[in-house]
Tab-separated table of C-alpha atoms in Angstrom:
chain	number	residue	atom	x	y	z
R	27	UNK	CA	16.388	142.698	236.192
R	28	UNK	CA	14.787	145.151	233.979
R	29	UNK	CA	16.943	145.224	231.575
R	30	UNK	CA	16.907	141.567	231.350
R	31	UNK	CA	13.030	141.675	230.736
R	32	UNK	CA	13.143	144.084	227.761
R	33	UNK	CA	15.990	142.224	225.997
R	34	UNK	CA	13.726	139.139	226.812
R	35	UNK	CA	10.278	140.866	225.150
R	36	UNK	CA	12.356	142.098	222.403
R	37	UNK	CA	13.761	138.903	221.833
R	38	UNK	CA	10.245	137.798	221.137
R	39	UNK	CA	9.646	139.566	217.902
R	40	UNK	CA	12.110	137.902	216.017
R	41	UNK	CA	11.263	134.355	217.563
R	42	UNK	CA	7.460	134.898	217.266
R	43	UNK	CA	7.921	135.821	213.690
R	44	UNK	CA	9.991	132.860	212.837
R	45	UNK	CA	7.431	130.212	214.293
R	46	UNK	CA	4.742	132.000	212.143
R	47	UNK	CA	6.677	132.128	208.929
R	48	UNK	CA	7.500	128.304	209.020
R	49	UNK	CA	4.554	127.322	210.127
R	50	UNK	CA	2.711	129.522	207.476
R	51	UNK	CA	5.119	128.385	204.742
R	52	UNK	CA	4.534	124.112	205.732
R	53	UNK	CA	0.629	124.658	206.441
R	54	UNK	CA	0.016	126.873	203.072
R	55	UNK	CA	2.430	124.171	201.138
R	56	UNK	CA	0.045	121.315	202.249
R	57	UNK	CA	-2.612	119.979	200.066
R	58	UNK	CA	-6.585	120.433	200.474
R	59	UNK	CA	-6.933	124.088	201.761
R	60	UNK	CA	-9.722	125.907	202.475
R	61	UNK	CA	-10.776	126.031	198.362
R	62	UNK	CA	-10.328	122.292	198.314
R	63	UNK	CA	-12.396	122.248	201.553
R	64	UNK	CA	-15.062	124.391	200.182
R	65	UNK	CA	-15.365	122.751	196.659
R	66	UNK	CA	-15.618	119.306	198.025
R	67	UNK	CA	-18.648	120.691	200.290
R	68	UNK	CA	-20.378	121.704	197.080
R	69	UNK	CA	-19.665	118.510	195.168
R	70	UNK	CA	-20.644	116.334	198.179
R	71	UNK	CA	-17.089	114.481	198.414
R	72	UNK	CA	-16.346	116.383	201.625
R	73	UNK	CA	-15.347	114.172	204.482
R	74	UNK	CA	-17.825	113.740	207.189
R	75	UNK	CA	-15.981	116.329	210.493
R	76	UNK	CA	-17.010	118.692	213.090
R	77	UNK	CA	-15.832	121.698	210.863
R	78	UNK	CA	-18.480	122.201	208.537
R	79	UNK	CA	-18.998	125.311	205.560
R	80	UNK	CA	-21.196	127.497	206.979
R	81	UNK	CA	-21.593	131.286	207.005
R	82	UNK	CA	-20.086	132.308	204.176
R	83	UNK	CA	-19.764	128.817	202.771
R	84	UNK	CA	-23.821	128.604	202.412
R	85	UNK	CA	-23.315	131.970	200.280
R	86	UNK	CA	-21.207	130.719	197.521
R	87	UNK	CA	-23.275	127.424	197.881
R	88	UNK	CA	-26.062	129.890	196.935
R	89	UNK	CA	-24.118	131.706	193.915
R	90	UNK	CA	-23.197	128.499	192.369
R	91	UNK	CA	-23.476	129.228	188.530
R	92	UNK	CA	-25.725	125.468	188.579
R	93	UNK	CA	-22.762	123.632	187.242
R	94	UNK	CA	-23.560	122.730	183.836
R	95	UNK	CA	-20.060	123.514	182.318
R	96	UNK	CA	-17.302	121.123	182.734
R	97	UNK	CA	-14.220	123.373	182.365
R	98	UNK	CA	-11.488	121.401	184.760
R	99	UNK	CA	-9.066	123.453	186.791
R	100	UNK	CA	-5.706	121.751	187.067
R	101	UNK	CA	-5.154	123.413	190.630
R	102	UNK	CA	-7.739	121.982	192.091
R	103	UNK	CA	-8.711	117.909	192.096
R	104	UNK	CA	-12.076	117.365	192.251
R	105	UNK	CA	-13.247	120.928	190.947
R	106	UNK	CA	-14.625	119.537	187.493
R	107	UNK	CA	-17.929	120.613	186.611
R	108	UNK	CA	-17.708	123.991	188.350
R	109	UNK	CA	-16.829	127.336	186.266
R	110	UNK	CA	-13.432	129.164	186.781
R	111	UNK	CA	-15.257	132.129	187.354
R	112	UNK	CA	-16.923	130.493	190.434
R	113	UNK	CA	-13.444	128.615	191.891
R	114	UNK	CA	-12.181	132.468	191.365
R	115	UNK	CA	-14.819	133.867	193.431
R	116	UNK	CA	-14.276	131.158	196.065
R	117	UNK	CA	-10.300	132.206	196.051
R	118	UNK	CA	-11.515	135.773	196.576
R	119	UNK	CA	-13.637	134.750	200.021
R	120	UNK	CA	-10.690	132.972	201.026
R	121	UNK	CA	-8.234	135.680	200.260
R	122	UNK	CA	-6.442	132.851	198.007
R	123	UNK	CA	-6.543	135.500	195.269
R	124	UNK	CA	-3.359	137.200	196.641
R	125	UNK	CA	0.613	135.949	196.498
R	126	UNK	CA	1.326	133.935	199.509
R	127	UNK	CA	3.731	136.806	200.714
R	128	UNK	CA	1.294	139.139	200.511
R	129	UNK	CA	-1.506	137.135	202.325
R	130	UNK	CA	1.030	136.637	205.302
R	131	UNK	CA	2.436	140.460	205.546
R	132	UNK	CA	-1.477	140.983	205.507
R	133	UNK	CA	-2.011	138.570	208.580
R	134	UNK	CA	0.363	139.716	210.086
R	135	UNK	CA	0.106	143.049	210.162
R	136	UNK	CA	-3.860	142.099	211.849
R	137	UNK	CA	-1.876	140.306	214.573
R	138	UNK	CA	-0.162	142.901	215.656
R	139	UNK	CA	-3.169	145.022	216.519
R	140	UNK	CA	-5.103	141.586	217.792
R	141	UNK	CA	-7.034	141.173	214.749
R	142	UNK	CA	-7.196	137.380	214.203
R	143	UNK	CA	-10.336	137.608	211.861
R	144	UNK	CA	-13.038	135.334	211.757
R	145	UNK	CA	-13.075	131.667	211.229
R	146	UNK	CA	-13.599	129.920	207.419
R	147	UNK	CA	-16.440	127.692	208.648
R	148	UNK	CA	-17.473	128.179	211.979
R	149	UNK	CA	-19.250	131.988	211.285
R	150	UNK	CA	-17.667	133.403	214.208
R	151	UNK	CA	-14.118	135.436	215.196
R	152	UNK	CA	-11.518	133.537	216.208
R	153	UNK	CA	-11.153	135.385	219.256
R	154	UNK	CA	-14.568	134.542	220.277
R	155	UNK	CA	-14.299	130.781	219.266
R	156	UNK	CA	-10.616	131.002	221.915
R	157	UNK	CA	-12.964	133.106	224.955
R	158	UNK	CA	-15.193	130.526	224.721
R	159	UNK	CA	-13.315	127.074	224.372
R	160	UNK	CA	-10.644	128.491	226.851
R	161	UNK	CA	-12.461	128.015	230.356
R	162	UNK	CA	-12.595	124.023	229.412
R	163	UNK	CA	-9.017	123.936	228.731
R	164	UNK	CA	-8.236	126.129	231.667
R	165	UNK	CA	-9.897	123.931	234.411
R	166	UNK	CA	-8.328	120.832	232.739
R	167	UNK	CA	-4.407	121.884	233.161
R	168	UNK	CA	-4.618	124.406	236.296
R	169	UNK	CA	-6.285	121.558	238.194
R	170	UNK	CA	-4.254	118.824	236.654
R	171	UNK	CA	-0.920	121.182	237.373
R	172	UNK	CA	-1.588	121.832	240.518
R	173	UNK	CA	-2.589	118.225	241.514
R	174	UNK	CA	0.717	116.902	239.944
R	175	UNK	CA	2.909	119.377	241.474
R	176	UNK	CA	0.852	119.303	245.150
R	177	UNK	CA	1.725	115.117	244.712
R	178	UNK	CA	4.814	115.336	243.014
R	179	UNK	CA	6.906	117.827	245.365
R	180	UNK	CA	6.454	116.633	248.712
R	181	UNK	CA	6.565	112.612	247.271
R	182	UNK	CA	10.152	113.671	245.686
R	183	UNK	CA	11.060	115.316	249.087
R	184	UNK	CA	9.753	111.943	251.060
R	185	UNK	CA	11.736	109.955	248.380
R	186	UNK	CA	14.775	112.285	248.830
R	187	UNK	CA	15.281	111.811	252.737
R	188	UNK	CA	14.494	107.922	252.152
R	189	UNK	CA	16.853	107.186	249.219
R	190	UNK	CA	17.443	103.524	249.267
R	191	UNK	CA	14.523	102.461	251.354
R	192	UNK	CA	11.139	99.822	250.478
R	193	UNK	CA	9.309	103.405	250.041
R	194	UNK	CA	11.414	104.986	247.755
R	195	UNK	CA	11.540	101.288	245.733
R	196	UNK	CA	7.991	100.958	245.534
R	197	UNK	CA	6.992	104.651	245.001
R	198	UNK	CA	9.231	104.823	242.128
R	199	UNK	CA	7.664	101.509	240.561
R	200	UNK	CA	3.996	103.081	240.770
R	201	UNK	CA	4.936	106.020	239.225
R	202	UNK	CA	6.521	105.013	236.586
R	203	UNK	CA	4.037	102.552	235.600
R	204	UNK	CA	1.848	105.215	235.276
R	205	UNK	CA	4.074	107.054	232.992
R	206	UNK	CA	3.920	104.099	230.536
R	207	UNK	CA	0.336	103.883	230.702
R	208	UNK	CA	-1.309	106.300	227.967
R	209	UNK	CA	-3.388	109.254	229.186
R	210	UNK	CA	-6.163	108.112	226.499
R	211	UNK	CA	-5.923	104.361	227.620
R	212	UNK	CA	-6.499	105.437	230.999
R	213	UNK	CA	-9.349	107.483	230.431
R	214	UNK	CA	-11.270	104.532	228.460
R	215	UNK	CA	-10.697	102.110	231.386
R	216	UNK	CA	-11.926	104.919	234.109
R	217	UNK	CA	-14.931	105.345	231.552
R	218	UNK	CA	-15.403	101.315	231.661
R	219	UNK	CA	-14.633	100.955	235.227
R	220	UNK	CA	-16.962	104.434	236.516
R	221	UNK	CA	-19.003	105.969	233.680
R	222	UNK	CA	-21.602	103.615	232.941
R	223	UNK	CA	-19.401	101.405	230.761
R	224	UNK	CA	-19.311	98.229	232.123
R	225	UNK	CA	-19.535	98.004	235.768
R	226	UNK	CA	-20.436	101.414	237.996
R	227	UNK	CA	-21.923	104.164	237.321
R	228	UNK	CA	-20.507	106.931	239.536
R	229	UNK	CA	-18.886	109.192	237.411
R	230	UNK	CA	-20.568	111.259	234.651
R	231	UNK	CA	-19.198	110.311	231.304
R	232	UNK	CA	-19.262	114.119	229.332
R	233	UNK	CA	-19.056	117.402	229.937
R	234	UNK	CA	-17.510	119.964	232.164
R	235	UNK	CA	-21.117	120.200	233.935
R	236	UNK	CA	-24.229	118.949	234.064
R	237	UNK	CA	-27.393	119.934	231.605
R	238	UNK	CA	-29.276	121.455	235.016
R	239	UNK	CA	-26.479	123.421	236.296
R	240	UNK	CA	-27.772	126.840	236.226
R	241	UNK	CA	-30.836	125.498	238.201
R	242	UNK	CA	-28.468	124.362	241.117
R	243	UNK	CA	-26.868	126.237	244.191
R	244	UNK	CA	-23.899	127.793	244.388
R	245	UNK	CA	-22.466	124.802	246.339
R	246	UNK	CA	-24.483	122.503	244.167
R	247	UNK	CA	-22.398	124.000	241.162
R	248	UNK	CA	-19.093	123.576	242.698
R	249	UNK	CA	-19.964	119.690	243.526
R	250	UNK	CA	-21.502	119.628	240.094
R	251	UNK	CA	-18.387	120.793	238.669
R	252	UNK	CA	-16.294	118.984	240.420
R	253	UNK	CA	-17.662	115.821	239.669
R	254	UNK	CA	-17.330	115.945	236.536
R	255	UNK	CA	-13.648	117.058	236.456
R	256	UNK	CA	-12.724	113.612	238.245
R	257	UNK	CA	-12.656	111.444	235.322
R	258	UNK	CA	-10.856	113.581	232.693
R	259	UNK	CA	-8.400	114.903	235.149
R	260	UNK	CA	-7.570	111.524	236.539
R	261	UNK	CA	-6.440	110.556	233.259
R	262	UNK	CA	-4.164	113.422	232.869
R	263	UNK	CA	-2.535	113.117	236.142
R	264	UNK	CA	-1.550	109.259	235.363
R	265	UNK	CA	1.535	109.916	233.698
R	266	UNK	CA	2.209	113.106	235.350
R	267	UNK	CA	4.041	112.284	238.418
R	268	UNK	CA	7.107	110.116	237.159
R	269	UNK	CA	9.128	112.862	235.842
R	270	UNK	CA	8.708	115.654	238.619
R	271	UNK	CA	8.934	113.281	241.345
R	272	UNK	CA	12.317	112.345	240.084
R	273	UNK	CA	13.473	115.384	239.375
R	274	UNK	CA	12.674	116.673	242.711
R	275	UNK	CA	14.035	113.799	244.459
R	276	UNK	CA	17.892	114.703	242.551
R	277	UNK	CA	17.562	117.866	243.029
R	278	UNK	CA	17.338	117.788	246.940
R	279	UNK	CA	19.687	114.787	246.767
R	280	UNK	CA	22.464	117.137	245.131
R	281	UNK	CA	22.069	119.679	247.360
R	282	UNK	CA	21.948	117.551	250.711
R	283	UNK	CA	25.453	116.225	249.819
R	284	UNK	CA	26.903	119.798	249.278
R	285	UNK	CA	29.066	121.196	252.265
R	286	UNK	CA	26.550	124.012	253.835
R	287	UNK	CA	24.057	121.176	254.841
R	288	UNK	CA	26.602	119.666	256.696
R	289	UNK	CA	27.644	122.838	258.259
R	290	UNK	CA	24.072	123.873	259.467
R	291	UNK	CA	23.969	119.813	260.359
R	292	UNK	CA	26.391	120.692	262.281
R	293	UNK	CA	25.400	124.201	264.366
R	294	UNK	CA	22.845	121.393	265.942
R	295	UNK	CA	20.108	122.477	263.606
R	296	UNK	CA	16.694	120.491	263.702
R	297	UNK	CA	16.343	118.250	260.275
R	298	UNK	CA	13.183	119.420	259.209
R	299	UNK	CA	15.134	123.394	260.054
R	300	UNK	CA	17.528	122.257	257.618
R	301	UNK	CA	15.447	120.493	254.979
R	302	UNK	CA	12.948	123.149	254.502
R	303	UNK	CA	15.010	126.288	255.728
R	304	UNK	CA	18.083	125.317	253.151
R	305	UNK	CA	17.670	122.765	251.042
R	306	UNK	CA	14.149	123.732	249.880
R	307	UNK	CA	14.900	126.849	248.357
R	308	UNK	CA	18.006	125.874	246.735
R	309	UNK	CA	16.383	122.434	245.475
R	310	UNK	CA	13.222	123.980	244.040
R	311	UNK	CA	14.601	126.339	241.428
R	312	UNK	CA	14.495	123.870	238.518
R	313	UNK	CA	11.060	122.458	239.807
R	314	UNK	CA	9.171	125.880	240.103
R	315	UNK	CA	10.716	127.123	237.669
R	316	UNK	CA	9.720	124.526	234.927
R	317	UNK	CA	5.770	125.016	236.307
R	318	UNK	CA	4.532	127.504	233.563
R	319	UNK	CA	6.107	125.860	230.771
R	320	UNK	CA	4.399	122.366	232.520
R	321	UNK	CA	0.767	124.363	232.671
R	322	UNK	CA	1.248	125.390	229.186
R	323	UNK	CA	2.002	121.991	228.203
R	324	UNK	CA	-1.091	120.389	229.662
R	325	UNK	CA	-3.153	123.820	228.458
R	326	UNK	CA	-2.643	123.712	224.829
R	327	UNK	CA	-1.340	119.948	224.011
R	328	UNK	CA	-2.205	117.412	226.780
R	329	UNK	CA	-5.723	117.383	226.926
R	330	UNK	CA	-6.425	116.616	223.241
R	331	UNK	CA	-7.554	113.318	223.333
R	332	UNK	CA	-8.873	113.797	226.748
R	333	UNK	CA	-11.525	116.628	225.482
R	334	UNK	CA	-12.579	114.602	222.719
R	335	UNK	CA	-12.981	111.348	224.824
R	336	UNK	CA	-15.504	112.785	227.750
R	337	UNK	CA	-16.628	115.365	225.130
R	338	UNK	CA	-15.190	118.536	226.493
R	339	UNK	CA	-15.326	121.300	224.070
R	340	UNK	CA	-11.884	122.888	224.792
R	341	UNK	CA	-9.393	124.701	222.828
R	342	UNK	CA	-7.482	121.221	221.872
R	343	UNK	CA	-10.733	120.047	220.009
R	344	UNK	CA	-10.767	123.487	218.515
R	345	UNK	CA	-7.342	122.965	217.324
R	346	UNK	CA	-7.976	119.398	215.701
R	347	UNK	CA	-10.945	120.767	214.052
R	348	UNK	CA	-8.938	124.047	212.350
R	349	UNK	CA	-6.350	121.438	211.676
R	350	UNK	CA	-9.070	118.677	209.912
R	351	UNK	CA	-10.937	121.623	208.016
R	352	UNK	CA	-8.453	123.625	206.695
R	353	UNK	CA	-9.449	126.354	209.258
R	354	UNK	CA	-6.903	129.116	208.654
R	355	UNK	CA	-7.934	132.202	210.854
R	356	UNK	CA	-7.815	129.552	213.453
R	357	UNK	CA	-5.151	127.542	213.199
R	358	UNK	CA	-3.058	130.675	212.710
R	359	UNK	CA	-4.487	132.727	215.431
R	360	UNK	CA	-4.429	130.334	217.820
R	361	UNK	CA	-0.796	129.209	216.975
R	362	UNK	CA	0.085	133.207	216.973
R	363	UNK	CA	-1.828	133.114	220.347
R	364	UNK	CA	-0.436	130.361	221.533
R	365	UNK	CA	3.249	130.624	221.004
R	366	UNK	CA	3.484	134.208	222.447
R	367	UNK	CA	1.469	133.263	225.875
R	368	UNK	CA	4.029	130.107	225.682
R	369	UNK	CA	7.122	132.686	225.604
R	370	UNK	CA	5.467	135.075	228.237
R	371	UNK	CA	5.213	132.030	230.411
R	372	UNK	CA	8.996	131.435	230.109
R	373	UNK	CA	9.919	135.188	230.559
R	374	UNK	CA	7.399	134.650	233.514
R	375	UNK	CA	9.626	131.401	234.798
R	376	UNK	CA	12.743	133.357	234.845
R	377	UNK	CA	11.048	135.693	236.992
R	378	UNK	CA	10.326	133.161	239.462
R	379	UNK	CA	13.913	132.180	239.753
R	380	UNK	CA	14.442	135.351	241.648
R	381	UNK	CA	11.800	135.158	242.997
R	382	UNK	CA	12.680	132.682	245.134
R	383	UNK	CA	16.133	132.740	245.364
R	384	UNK	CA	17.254	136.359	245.224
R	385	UNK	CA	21.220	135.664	244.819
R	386	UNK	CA	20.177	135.419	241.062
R	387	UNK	CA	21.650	138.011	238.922
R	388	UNK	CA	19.640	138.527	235.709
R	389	UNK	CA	21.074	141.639	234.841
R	390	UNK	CA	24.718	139.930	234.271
R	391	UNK	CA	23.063	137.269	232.245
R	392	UNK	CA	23.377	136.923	228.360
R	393	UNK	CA	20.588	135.696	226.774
């Protein structure tokens, strides 16, 4: 087992430096970087987003050179009118004076010690932009994880020990309509139906609590919360069920055929003894097993439209802001970030295999 777990964590380095390089290579290859971002800010063309210059952007705003000149650089559209010593000095902020090689051994080498910098346009680290986005994201796929596995498990196990039946008909037709139906879809008809937006009023329609919650009891925070939660998670959950539900339903199907369910069938054993005292372990390998790589899922690319629908500040809207604004430190960090938690979570999944079936050998198995 250990030695399966360090070939694992070593296996990381390589992988973990491979998602960076691509993804450095495609996002530095793309047009309308940072510079572009910047110069556009100063000539007013800039498109209207969340990600704005500020920081260090207002201080090259401030050592503009007026200009008067109209010297064109051909690297940059739009940059007429401003002097190459300027667009230079504006490279220089950005680090955009170096070879791309060099900026990425660079970055690099400040990921390794947990040095993700700080962010183009926001005027903060990157680390404390992640800290403070991550409790929003965080409530939005533990809660919407746990609700979908709670539901999921014991509907697949129902569905299981009445293959065939009305039930198992009709609860597969309800879930997987609400697999078709869009998590973002959903959310505007709960915001019609419950948020003010046609009909009732129930439900609040933004954020994760309400603007007098430090005012409130402790139990008045936790209903607070709560409340507000109901809406955004509701639309998550929609199209959650349809695949775990089936998947546990197969998996105990498979293993009540096999031969030692019939046997303990057989030593006069009580059905419910031999559902959950067999067949539950062996069946729920592939379902736990898949559960951090499910909350990971939800965590970092679910709840995207979600957070910017009921306004909830999280880490997807961070994302989609980096991504809009040319926001290296933080589309990088977070992606470095990211994709290491995301293996972790797998080494962590493998782990639970044994965890609850012990007959598992890890040590024998190549990677």
């Amino acid at each position: 087992m250990t030695a399966y777990i360090i070939r694992r964590l070593l296996l990381m380095i390589p992988t973990l430096f491979g998602i960076m390089v691509l993804n450095f290579i495609i996002i530095q290859a793309a047009p309308g970087g940072p510079v572009e971002q910047t110069i556009a800010q100063l000539r007013g063309t800039a498109i209207d987003a969340s990600a704005r210059v500020t920081g260090g952007g207002q201080e090259v705003m401030g050592g503009a050179p007026g200009g008067t000149q109209t010297v064109q650089d051909d690297r940059y559209r739009g940059a007429r009118g401003l002097d190459p010593k300027f667009i230079a000095e504006i490279e220089r902020m950005y680090g955009f004076d170096k070879p791309m090689h060099e900026r990425f051994w660079m970055m690099m080498k400040n990921y390794l010690m947990f040095d993700f910098g700080d962010s183009f346009f926001k005027g903060r680290s990157v680390i404390d932009l992640i800290v403070d986005k991550m409790p929003v994201s965080i409530s939005l796929g533990l809660w919407t994880t746990l609700i979908i596995y709670g539901i999921s498990i014991p509907l697949g196990v129902a569905k299981a020990t009445r293959d065939g039946s009305p039930f198992d008909f009709w609860t597969s037709t309800v879930v997987i309509v609400g697999n078709a139906i869009p998590g973002f879809l959903f959310a505007i008809l709960l915001i019609v139906l419950f948020a003010g937006g046609s009909y009732w009023s129930v439900f609040p329609l933004r954020g994760l609590v309400s603007e007098n919650w430090d005012s409130l009891s402790l139990a008045g925070k936790v209903v607070d919360y709560l409340w507000h939660m109901v809406l955004p998670i509701g639309s998550l959950v929609i199209g959650g069920f349809a695949g775990l539900t089936l998947l546990t339903k197969n998996s105990f199907l498979d293993q009540i055929n096999l031969q030692y369910v019939t046997t303990a069938r057989a030593k006069g054993l009580s059905e419910r003894r031999v559902l959950y005292g067999h067949v539950f372990r062996n069946a729920m390998l592939i379902v736990i097993a898949g559960f951090p790589s499910a909350f990971v899922g939800i965590l970092f690319t679910g709840a995207l439209l979600t957070e910017i629908i009921f306004s909830l500040d999280g880490l997807g809207l961070l994302g989609w802001e980096a991504v809009i604004g040319r926001d290296y430190p933080v589309m990088f960090g977070t992606l470095y970030i990211f994709a290491l938690l995301g293996m972790v979570m797998q080494l962590i999944g493998d782990i639970t295999y044994m965890l609850v079936d012990p007959r598992i050998d890890f040590e024998a198995r190549e990677i």
